[in-house]
PDB file of C-alpha atoms and ligand atoms in Angstrom:
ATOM      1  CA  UNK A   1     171.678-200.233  56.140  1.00  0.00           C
ATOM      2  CA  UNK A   2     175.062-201.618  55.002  1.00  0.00           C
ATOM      3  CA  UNK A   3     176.961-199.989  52.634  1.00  0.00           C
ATOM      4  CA  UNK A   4     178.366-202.123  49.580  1.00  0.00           C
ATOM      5  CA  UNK A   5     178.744-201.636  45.902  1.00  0.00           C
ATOM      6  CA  UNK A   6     176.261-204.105  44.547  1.00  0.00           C
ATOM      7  CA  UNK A   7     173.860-202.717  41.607  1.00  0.00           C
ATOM      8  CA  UNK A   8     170.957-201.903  43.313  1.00  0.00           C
ATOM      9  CA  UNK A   9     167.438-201.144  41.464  1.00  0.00           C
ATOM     10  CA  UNK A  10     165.320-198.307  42.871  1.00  0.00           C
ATOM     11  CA  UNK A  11     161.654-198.549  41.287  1.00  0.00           C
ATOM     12  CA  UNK A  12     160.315-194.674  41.633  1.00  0.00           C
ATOM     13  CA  UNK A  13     157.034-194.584  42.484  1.00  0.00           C
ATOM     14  CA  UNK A  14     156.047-191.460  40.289  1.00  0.00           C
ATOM     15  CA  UNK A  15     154.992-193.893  38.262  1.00  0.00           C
ATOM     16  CA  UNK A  16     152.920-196.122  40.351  1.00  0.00           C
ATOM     17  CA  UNK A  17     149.061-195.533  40.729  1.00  0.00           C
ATOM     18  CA  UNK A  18     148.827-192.712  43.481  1.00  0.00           C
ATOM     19  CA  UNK A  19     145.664-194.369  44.773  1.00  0.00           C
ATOM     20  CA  UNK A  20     147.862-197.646  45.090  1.00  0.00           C
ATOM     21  CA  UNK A  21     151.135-196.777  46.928  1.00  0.00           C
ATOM     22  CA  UNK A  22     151.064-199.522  49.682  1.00  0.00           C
ATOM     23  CA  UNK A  23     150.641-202.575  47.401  1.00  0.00           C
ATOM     24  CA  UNK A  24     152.417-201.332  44.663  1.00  0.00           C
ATOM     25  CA  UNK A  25     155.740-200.942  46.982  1.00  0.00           C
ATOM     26  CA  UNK A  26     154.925-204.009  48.280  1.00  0.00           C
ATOM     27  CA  UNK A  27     154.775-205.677  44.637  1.00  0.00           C
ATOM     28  CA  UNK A  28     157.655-204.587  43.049  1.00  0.00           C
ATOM     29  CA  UNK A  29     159.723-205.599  46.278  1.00  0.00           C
ATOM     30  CA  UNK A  30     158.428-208.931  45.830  1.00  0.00           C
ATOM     31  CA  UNK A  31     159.031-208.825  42.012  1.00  0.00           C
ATOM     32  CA  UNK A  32     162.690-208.342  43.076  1.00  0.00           C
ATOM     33  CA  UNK A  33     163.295-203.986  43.516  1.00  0.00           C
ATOM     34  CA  UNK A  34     165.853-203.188  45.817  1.00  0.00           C
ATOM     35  CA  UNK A  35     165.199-199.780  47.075  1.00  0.00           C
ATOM     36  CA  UNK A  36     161.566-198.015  47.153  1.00  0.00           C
ATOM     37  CA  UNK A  37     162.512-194.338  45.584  1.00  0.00           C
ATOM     38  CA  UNK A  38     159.984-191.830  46.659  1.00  0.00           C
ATOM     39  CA  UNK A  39     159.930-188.397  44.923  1.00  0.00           C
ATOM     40  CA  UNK A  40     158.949-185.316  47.456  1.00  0.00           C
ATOM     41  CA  UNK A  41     158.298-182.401  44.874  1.00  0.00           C
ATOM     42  CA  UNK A  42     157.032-179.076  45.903  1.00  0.00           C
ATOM     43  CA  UNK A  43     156.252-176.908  43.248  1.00  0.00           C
ATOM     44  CA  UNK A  44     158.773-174.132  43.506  1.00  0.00           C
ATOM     45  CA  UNK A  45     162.281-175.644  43.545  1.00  0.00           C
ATOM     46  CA  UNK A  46     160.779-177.957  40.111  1.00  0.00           C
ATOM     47  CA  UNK A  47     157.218-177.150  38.434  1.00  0.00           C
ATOM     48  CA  UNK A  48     155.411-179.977  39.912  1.00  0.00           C
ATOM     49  CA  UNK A  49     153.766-181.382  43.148  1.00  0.00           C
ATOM     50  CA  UNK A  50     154.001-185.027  44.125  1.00  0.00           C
ATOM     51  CA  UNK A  51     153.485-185.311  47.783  1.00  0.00           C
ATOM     52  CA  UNK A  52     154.557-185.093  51.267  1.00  0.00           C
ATOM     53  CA  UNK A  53     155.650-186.753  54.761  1.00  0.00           C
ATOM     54  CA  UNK A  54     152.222-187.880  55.484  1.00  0.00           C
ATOM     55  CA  UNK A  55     152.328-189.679  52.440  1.00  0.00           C
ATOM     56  CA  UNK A  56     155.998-191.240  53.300  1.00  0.00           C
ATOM     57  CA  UNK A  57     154.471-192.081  56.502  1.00  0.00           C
ATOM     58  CA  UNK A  58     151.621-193.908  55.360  1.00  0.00           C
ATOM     59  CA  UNK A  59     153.760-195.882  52.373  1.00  0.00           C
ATOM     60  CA  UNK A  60     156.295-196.794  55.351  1.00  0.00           C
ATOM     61  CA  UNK A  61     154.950-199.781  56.576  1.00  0.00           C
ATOM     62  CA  UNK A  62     154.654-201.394  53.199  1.00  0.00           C
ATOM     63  CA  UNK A  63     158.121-201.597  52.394  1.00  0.00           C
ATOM     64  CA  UNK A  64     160.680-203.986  53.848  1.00  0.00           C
ATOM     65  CA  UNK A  65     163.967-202.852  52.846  1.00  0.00           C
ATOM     66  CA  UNK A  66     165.673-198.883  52.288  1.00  0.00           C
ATOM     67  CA  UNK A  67     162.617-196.298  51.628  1.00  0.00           C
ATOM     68  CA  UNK A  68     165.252-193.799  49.711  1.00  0.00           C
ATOM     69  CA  UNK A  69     163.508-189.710  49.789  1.00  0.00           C
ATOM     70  CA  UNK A  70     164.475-187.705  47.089  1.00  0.00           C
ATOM     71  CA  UNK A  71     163.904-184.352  48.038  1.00  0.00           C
ATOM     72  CA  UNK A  72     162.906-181.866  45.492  1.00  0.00           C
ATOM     73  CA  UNK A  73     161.787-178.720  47.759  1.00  0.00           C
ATOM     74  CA  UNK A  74     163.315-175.733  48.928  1.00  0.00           C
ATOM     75  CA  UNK A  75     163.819-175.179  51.793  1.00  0.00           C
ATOM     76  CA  UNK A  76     164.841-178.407  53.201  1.00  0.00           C
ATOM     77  CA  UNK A  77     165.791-177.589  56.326  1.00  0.00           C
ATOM     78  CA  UNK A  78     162.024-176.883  58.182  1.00  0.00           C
ATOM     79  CA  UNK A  79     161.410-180.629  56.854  1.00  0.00           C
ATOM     80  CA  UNK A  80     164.069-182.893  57.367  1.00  0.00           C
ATOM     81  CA  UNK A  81     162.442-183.923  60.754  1.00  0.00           C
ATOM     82  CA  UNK A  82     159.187-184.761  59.246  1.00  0.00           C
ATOM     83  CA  UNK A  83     160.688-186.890  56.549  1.00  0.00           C
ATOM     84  CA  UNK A  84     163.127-188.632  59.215  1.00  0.00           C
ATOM     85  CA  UNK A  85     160.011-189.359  61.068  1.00  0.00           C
ATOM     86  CA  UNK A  86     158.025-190.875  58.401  1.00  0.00           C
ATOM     87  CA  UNK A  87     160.708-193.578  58.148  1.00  0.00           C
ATOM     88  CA  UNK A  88     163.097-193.035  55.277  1.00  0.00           C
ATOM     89  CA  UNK A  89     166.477-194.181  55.419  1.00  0.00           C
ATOM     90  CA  UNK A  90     168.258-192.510  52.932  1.00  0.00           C
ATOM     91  CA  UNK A  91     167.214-188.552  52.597  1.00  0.00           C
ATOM     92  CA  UNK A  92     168.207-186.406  49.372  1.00  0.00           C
ATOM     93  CA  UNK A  93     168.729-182.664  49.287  1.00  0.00           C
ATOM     94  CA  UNK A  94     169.834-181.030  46.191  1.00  0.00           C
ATOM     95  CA  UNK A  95     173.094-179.014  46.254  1.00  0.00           C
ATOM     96  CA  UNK A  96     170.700-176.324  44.183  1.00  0.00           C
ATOM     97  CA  UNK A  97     167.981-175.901  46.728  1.00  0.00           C
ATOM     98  CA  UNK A  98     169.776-173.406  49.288  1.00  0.00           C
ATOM     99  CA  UNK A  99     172.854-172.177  50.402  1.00  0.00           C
ATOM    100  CA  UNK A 100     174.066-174.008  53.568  1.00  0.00           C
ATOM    101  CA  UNK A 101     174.037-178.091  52.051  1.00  0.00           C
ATOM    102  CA  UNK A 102     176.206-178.615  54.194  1.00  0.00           C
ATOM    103  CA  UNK A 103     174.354-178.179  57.222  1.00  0.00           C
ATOM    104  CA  UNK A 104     171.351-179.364  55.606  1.00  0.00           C
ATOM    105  CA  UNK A 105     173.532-182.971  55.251  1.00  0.00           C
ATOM    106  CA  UNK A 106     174.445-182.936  59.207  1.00  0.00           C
ATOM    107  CA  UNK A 107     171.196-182.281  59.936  1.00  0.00           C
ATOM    108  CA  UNK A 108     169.677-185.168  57.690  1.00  0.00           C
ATOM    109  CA  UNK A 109     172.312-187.516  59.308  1.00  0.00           C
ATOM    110  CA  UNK A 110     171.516-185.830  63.505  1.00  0.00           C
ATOM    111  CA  UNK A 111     168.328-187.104  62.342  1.00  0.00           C
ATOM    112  CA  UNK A 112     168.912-190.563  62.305  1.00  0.00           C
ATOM    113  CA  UNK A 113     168.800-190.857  58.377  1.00  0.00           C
ATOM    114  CA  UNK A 114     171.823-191.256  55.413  1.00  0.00           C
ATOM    115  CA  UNK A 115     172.701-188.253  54.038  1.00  0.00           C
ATOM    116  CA  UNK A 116     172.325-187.673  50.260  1.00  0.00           C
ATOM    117  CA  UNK A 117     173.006-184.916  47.663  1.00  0.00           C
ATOM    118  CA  UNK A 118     171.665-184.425  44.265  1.00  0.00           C
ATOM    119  CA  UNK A 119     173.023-182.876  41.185  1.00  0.00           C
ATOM    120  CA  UNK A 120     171.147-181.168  38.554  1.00  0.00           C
ATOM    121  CA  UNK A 121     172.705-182.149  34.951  1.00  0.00           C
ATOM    122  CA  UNK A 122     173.643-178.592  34.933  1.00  0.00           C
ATOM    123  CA  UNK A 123     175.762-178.506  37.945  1.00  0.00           C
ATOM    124  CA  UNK A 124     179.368-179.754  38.257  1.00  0.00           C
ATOM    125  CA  UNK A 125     180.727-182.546  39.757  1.00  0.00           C
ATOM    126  CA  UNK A 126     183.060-180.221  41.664  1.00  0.00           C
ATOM    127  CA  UNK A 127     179.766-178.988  43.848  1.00  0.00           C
ATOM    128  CA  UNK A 128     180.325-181.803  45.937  1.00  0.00           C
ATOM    129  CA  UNK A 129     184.297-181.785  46.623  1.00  0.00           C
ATOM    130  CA  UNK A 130     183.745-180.263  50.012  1.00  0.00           C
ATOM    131  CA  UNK A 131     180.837-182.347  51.267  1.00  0.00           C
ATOM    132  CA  UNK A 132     181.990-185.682  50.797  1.00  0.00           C
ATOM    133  CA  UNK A 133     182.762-186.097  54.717  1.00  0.00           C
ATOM    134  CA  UNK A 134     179.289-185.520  55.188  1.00  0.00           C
ATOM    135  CA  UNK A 135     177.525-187.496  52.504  1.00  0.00           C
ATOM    136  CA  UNK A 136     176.374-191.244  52.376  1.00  0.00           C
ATOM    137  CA  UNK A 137     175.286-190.810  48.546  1.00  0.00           C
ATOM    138  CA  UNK A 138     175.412-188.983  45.695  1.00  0.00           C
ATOM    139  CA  UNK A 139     172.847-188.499  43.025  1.00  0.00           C
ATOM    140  CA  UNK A 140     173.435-188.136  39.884  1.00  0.00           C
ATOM    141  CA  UNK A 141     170.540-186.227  37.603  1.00  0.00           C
ATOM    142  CA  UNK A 142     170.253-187.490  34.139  1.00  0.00           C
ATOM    143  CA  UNK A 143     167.152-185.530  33.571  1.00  0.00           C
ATOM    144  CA  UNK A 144     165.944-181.833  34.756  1.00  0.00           C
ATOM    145  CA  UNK A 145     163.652-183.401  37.986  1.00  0.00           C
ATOM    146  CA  UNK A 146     160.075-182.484  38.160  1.00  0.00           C
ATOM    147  CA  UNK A 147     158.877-185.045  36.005  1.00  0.00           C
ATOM    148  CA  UNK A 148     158.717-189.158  35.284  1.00  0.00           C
ATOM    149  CA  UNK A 149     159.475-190.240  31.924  1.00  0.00           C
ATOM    150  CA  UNK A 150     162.333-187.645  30.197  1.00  0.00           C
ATOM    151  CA  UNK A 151     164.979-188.683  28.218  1.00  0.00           C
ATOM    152  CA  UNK A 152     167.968-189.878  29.067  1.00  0.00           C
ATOM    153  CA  UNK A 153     170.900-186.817  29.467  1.00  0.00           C
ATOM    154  CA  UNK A 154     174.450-188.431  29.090  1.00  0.00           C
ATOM    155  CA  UNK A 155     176.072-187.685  32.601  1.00  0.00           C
ATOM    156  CA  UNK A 156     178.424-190.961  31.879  1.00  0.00           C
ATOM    157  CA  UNK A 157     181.878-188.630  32.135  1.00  0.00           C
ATOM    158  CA  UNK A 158     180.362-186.887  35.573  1.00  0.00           C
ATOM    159  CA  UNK A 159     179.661-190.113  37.004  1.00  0.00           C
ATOM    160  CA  UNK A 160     183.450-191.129  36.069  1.00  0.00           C
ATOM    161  CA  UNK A 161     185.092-188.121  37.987  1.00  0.00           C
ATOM    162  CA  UNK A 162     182.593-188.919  40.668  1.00  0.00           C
ATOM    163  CA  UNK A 163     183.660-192.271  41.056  1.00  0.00           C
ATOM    164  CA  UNK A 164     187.616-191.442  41.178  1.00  0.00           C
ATOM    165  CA  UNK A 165     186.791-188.471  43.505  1.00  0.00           C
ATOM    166  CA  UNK A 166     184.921-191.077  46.191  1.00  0.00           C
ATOM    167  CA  UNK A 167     188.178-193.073  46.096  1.00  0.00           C
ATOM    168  CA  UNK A 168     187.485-195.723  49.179  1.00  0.00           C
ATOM    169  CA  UNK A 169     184.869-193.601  50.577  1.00  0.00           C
ATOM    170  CA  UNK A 170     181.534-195.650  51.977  1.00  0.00           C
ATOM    171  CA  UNK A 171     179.247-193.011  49.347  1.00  0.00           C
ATOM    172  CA  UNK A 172     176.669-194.552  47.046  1.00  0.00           C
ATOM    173  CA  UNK A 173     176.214-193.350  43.322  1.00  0.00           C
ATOM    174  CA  UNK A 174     172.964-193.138  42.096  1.00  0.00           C
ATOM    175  CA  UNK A 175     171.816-192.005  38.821  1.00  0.00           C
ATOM    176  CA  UNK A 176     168.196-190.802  38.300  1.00  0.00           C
ATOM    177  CA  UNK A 177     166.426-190.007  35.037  1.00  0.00           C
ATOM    178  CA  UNK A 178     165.587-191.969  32.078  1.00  0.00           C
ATOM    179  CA  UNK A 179     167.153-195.180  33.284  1.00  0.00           C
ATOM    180  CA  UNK A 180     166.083-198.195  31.399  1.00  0.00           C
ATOM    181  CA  UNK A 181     167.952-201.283  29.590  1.00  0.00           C
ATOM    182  CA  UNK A 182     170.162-199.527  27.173  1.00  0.00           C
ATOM    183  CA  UNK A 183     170.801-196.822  29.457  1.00  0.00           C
ATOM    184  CA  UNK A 184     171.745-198.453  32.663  1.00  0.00           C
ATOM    185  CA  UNK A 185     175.300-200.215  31.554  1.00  0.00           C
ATOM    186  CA  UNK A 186     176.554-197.034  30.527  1.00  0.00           C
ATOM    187  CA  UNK A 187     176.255-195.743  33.787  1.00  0.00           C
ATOM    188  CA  UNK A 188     176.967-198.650  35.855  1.00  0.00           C
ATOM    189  CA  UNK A 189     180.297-199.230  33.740  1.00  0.00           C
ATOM    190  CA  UNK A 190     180.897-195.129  34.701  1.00  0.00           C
ATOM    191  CA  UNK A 191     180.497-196.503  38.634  1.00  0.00           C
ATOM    192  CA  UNK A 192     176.957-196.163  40.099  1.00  0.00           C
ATOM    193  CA  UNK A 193     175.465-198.639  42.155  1.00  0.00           C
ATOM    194  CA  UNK A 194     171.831-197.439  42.678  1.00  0.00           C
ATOM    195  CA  UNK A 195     169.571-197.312  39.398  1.00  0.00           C
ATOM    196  CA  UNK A 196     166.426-194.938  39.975  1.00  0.00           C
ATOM    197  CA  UNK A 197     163.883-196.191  37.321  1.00  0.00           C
ATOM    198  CA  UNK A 198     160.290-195.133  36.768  1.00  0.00           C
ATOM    199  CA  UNK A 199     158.636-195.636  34.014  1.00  0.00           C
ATOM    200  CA  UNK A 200     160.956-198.562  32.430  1.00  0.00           C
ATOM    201  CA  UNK A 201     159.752-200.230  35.740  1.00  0.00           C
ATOM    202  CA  UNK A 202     156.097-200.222  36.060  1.00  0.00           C
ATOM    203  CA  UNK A 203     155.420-200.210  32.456  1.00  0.00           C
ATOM    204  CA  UNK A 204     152.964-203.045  31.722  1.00  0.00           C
ATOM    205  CA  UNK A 205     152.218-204.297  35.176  1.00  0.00           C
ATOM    206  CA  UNK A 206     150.020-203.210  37.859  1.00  0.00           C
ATOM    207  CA  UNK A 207     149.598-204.187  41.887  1.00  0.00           C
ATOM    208  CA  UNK A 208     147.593-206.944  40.708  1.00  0.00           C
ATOM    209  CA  UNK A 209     149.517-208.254  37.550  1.00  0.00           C
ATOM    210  CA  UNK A 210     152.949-207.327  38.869  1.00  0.00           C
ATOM    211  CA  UNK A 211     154.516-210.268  37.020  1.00  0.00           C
ATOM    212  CA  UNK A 212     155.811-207.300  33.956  1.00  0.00           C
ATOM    213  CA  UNK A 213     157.525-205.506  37.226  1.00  0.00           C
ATOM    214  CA  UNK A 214     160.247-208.174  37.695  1.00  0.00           C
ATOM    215  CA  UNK A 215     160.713-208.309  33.836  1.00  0.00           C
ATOM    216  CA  UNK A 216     161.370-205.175  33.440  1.00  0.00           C
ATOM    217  CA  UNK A 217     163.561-204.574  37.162  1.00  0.00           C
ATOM    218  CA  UNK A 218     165.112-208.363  35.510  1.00  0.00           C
ATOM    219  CA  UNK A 219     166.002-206.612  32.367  1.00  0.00           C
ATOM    220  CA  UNK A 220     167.558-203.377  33.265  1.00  0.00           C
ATOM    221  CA  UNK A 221     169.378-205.475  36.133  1.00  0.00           C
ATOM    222  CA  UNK A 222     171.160-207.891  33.400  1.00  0.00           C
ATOM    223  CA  UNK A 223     171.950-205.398  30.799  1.00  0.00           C
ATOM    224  CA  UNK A 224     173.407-203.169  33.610  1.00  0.00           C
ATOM    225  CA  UNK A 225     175.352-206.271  35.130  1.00  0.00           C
TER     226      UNK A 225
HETATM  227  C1  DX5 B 301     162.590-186.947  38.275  1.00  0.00           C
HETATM  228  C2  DX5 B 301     162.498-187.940  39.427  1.00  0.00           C
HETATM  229  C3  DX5 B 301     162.829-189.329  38.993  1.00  0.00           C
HETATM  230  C4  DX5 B 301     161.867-189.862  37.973  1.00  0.00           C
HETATM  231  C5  DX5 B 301     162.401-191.102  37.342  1.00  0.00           C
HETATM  232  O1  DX5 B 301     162.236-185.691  38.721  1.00  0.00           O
HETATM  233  O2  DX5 B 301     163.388-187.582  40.446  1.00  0.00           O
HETATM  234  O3  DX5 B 301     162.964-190.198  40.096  1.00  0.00           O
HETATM  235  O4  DX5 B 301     160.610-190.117  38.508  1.00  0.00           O
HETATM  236  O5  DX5 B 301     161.468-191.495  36.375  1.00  0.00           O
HETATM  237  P1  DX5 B 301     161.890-192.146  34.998  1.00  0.00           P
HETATM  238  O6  DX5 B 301     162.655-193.394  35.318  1.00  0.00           O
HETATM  239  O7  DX5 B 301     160.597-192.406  34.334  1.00  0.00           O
HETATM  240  O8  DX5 B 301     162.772-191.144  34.285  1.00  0.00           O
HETATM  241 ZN1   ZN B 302     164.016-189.084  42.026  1.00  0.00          ZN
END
């Protein structure tokens, strides 16, 4: 993985067909998604339950580029291994979910993956002034997680003091929540580079009638742009 700026589009697949997951990742990569986001939810740290590292696992092969985990458990810790092992690249803890992040982030990085940290809209910016030596992105929550298809909560000013606190630093921004075509310039202006997007993704299509996938990932790529 190489680090660079560029807007990149993460399709979530919370809002694929569960019974699907291989050829839908492999569709909208083909219908021009960036990133494969993959939401991990447990049921405690937010009220819902997605799935696990067997699922990662099996989802692995069908995806060419950066499988990017978004953690939503807690602990972390007792998984990171499993998660590593199922192939992700890019591994997301929240800065909510316990009180050592910071080893949690050396630990996701001893395991061979990048390092991320997630920020509830309720939590400051300043929650991650001490960890940016140890992070390789930073995601911004513009919804409460636990569930696809929320609206939009203005972060736009928290992704600005993010941006000037990174300075030169090789950390990604990514902004997750309610991300679709009049949402996405105001936080790509603000500095983020990856776009988490559900439901404004994989409205309309399906595996086999993916051509709505690229229109959409099309459309919230030029309004962001
Ligand atoms: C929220 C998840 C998001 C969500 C995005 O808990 O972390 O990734 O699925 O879905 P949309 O784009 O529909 O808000
Ligand atoms: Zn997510």
């Amino acid at each position: 993985m190489t680090f660079d700026r560029s807007l990149k589009i993460a399709p979530s697949i919370l809002a694929a067909d569960f019974a699907n997951f291989g050829a839908e990742c492999a569709a909208v990569e083909a219908q021009g998604a960036d990133w494969i986001h993959v939401d991990v939810m447990d049921g405690h740290f937010v009220p819902n339950i997605s799935f696990g590292p067997a699922t990662c696992a099996a989802i692995r092969p069908h995806i060419k580029g950066v499988m990017d985990v978004h953690l939503m458990i807690a602990p972390v810790d007792p998984y990171i291994d499993a998660f590593a092992n199922a192939g992700a690249d890019v591994i997301t803890a929240h800065v909510e979910a316990g009180p050592h992040i910071h080893r949690t982030l050396q630990a996701i990085r001893g395991a061979g993956a990048k390092a991320g940290i997630a920020l509830n809209p309720g939590t400051p910016v300043t929650a991650v002034e001490e960890l940016l030596d140890v992070a390789d992105l930073i995601c911004v929550m513009t919804v409460n997680p636990g569930f696809g298809g929320q609206k939009f909560i203005d972060m736009t000013a928290k992704v600005r003091a993010l941006r000037d606190m990174i300075g030169d630093r090789p950390i990604h921004i990514e902004i997750d929540g309610g991300v679709d075509p009049t949402t996405a310039p105001l936080v790509r202006a603000a500095g983020a580079d990856v776009l988490v997007a559900g439901s404004a993704v994989f409205k309309g299509g399906t595996a086999t009638n993916p051509a709505p996938y690229g229109e959409n990932i099309r459309e919230i790529r030029a309004a962001a742009e």
